[in-house]
Coordinates of C-alpha atoms in Angstrom, one line a residue:
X1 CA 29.8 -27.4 -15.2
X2 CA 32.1 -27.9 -12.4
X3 CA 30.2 -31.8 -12.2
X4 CA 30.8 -32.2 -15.7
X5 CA 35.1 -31.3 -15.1
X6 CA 35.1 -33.5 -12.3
X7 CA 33.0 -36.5 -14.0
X8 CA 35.7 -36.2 -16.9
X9 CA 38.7 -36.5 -13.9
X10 CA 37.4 -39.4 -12.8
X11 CA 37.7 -41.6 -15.9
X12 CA 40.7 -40.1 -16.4
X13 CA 41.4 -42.1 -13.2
X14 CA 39.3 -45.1 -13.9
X15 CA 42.0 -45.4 -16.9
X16 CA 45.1 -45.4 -14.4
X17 CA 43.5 -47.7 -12.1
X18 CA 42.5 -50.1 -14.9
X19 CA 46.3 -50.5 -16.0
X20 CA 47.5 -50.4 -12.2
X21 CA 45.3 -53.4 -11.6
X22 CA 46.1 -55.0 -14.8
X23 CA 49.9 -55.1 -13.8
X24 CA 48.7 -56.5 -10.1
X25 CA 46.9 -59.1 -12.0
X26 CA 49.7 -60.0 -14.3
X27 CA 52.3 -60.0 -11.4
X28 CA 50.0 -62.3 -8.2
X29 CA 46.8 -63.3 -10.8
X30 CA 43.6 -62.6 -11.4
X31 CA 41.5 -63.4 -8.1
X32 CA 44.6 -62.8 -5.7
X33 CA 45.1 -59.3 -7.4
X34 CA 41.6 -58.8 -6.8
X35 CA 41.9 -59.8 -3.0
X36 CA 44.7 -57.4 -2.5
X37 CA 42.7 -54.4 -3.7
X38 CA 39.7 -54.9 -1.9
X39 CA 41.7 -55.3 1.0
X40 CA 43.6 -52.1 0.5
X41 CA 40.9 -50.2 -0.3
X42 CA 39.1 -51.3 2.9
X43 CA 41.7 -50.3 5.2
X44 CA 42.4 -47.2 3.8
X45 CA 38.7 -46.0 4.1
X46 CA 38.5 -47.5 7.2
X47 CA 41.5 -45.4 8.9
X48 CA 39.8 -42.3 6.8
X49 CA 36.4 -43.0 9.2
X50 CA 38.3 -43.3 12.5
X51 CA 40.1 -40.6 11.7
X52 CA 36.6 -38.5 10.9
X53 CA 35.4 -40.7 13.5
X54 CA 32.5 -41.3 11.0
X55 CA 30.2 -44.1 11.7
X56 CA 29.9 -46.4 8.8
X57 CA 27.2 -48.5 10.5
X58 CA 24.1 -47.0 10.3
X59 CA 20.4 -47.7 10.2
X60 CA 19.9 -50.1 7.7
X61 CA 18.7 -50.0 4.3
X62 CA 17.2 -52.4 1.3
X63 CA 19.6 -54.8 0.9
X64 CA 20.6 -54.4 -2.7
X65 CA 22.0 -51.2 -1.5
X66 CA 24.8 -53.2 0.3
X67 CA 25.6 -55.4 -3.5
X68 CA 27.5 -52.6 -4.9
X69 CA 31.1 -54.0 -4.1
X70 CA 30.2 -57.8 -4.8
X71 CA 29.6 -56.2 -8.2
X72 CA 32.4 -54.0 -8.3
X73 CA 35.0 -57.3 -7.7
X74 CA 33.5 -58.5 -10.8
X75 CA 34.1 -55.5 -12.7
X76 CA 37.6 -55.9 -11.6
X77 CA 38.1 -59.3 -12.7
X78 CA 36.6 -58.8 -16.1
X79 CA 38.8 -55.3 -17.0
X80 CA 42.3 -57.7 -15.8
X81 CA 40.8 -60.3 -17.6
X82 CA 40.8 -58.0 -20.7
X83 CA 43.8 -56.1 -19.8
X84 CA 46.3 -58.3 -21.4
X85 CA 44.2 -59.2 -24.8
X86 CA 42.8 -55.9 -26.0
X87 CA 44.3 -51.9 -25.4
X88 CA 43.3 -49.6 -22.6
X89 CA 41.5 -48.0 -25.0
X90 CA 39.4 -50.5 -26.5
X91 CA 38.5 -51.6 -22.8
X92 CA 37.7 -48.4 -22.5
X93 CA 35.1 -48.2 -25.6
X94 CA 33.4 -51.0 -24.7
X95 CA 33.0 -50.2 -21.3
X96 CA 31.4 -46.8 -22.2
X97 CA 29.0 -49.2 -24.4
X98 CA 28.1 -51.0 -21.7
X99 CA 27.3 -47.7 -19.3
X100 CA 25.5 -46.4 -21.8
X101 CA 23.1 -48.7 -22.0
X102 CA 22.7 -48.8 -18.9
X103 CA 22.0 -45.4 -18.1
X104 CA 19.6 -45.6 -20.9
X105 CA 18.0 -48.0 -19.2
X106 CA 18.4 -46.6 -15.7
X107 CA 17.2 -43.2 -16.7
X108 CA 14.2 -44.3 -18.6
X109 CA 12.6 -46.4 -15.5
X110 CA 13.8 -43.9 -13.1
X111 CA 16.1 -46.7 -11.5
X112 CA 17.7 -46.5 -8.1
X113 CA 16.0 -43.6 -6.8
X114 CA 17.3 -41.6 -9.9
X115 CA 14.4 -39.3 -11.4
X116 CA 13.2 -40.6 -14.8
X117 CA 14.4 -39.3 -17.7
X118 CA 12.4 -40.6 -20.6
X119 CA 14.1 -41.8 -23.9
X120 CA 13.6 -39.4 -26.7
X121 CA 14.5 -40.5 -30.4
X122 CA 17.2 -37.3 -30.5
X123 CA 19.2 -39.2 -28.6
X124 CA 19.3 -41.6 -31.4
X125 CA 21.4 -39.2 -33.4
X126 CA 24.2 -38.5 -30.3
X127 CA 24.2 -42.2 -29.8
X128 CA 24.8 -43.4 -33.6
X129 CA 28.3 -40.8 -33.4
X130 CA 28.8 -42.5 -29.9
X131 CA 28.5 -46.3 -31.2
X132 CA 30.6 -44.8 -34.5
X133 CA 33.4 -43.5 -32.1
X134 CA 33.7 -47.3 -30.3
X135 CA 33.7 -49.0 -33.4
X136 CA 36.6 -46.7 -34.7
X137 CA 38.9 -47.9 -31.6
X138 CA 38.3 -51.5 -31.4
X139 CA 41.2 -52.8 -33.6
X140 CA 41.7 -56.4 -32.4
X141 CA 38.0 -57.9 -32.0
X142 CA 38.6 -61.1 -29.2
X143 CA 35.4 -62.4 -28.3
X144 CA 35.9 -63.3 -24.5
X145 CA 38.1 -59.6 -24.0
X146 CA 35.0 -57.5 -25.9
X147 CA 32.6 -59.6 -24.2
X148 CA 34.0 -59.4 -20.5
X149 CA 35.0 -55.6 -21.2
X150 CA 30.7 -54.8 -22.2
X151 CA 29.8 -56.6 -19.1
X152 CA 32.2 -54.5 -17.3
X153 CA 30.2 -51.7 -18.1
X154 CA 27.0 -52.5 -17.1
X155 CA 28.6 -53.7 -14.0
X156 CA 29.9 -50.3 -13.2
X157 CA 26.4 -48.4 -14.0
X158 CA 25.2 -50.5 -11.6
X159 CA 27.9 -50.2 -8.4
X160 CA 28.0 -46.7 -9.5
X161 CA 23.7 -46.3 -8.7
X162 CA 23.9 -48.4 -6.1
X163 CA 26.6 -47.1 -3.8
X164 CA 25.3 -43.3 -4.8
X165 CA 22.0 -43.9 -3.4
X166 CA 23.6 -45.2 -0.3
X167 CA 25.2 -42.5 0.3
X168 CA 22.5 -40.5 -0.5
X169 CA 20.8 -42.3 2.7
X170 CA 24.0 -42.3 5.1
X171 CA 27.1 -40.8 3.8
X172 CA 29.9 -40.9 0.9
X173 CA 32.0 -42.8 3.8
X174 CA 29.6 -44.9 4.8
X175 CA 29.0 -45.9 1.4
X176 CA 32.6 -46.5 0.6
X177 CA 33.4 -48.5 3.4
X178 CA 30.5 -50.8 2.6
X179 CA 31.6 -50.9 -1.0
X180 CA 35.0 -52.3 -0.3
X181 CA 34.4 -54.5 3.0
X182 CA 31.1 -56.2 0.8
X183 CA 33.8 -56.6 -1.9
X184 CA 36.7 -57.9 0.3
X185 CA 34.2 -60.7 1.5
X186 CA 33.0 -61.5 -1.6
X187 CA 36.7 -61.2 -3.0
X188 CA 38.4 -63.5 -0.7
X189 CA 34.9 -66.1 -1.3
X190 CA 35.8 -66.1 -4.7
X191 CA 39.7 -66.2 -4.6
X192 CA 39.2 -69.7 -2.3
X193 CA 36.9 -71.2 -4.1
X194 CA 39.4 -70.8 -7.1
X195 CA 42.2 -69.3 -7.4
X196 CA 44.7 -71.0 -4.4
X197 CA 46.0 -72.3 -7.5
X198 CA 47.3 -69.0 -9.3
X199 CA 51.0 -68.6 -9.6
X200 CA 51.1 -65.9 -7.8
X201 CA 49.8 -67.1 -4.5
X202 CA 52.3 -69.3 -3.7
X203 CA 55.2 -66.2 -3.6
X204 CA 53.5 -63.0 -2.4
X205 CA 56.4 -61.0 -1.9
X206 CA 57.0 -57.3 -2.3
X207 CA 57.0 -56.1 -6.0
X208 CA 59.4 -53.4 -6.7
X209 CA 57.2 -51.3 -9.1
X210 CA 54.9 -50.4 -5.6
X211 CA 52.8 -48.1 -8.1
X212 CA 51.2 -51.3 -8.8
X213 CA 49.7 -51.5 -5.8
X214 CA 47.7 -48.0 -5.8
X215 CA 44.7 -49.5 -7.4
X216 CA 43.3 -50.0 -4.0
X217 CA 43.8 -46.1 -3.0
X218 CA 42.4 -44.8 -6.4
X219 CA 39.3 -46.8 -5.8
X220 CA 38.4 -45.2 -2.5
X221 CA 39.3 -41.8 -4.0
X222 CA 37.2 -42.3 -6.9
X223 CA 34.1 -43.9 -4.9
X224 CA 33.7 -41.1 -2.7
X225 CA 34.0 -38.6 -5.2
X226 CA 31.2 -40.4 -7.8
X227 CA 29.1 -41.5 -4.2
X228 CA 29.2 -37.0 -3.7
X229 CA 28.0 -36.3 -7.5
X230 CA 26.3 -39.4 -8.8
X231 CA 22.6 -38.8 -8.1
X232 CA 23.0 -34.9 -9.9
X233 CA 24.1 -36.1 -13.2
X234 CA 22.2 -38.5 -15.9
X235 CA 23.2 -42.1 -15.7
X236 CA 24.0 -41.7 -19.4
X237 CA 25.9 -38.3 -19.5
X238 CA 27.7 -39.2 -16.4
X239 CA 29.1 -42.6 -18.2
X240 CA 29.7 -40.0 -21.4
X241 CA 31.9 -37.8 -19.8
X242 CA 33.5 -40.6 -18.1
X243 CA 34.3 -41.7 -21.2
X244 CA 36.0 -38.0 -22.4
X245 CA 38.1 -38.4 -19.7
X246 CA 39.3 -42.4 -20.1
X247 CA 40.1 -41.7 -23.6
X248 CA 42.4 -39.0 -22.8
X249 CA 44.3 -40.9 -19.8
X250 CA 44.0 -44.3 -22.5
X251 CA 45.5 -43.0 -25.6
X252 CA 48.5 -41.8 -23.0
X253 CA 49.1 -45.1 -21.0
X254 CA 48.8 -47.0 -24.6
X255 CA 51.6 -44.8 -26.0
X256 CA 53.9 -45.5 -23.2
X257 CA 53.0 -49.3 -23.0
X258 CA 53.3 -49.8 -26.7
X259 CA 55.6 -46.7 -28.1
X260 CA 53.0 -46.0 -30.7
X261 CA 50.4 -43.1 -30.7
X262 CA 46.6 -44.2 -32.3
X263 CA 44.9 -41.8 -34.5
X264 CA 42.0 -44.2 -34.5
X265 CA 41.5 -43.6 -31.0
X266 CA 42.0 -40.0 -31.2
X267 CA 39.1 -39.9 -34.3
X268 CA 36.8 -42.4 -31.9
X269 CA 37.2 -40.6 -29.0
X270 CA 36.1 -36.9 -31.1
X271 CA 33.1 -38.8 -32.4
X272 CA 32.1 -40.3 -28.9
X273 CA 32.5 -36.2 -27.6
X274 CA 30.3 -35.1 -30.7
X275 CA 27.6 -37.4 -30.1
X276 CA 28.0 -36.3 -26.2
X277 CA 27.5 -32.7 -27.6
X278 CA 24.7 -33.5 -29.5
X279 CA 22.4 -34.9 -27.1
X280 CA 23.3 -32.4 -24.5
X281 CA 22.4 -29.4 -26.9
X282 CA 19.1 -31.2 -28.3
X283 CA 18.3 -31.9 -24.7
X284 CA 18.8 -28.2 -23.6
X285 CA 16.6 -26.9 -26.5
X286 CA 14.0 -29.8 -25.6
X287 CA 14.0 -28.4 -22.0
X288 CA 13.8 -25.0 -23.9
X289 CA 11.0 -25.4 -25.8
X290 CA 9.3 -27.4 -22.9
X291 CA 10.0 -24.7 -20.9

């Protein structure tokens, strides 16, 4: 249970970074926010393993353990790219879409090291209150935000498997480091490549709202904390609960960005939690009768 309350903090998290980036992004750009989180990030865990004098280079492993922040800075990109066209919460819907498929997926083949975890048609009944609860937030369909926002998603599954079975091999640290120096290099590949002509880049000065700048920090926090309970919890229930806790931390940060308080969100976000409910009960009673 304790998992579960702590898989449920962390999208409330993922919901503050998402807005704290997508002020970064709105204030320096797209790729040069992007460059400046990755960069945070990287120092701050690197200081955290000389201080633990924790050695983040370690015998190696397959290389596809090493993609997860390359991914990651693509996630980024895609929930700033969204930020400004649909609401916190909507990315937030569609995200979970995306996760959930991919945990399907993930848990099915057995994925990544995780231990398979076949589908069973009860899920189908969870999953039709899940897709009912996303449908009920989306108010403002734009193609390219809903699009980017899904892919986001299955982005996250991924980084999320990835840098958990790394850290399954070495350690949470380890795997964090990795995350964010794979992502600063990939980052800063991408930012020159295109984006020395954003606005941004040609004034970097100081911003006076310096919460803006946290995104880096809650990134490292949040890594190390999925990289320690990741490989315990079902690909799909872990993006569910995610999702309990984004929708709480979304509905707030939409109120104070827009003044207004969405009962559509608050009737998606029960039915996303009752199909949650559903599966995890059938599921038990499955195990039961198995059992």
């Amino acid at each position: 249970m304790t998992l579960y309350f702590l898989t449920i903090f962390i999208g409330a998290l993922a919901s503050v970074m998402v807005a704290l980036n997508g002020f970064l992004a709105e204030r320096y750009g797209l790729l040069t926010s992007t460059v400046i989180i990755h960069i945070s990030g990287l120092l701050i865990i690197s200081v955290v393993l000389a201080v633990k004098r924790d050695r983040a280079f370690m015998a190696r492993q397959k290389w596809f353990l090493y993609t997860g922040g390359a991914v990651g800075v693509l996630t980024i990109i895609f929930n700033n790219l969204a930020f400004s066209r649909i609401s916190v919460s909507a990315i937030t819907a569609l995200v979970l879409f995306g996760q959930a498929v991919s945990g399907l997926v993930i848990d099915h083949w057995g994925w990544l090291g995780i231990g398979k975890k076949a589908f069973y048609r009860h899920k189908l009944i969870g999953l039709v209150l899940v897709m009912a609860g996303i449908a009920a937030m989306i108010n403002s369909f734009e193609v390219i935000a809903v699009l980017v926002s899904f892919i986001a998603g299955i982005n996250i599954a991924v980084t999320r498997m990835t840098n958990g079975r790394l850290a399954a091999l070495t350690s949470w640290r380890a795997s964090a480091w990795y995350n964010f120096m794979t992502g600063s290099v990939f980052a800063i590949i991408v930012f020159l490549l295109f984006g020395r002509g954003e606005a941004g880049f040609a004034e970097l000065s100081l911003d006076p709202r310096l919460y803006i700048y946290l995104g880096g920090a809650m990134g490292v926090f949040m890594i190390s904390l999925v990289n320690i309970i990741v490989m315990r919890v079902s690909a799909l229930y872990f993006a569910l609960l995610l999702f309990i806790g984004q929708v709480a931390a979304g509905l707030l940060i939409d109120m104070l960005l827009s003044g207004e308080f969405s009962w559509r969100n608050v009737v998606g976000g029960v039915l996303v939690a009752l199909g949650l409910c559903v599966n995890l009960w059938m599921d038990q009673k499955r195990r039961g009768l198995s059992g």
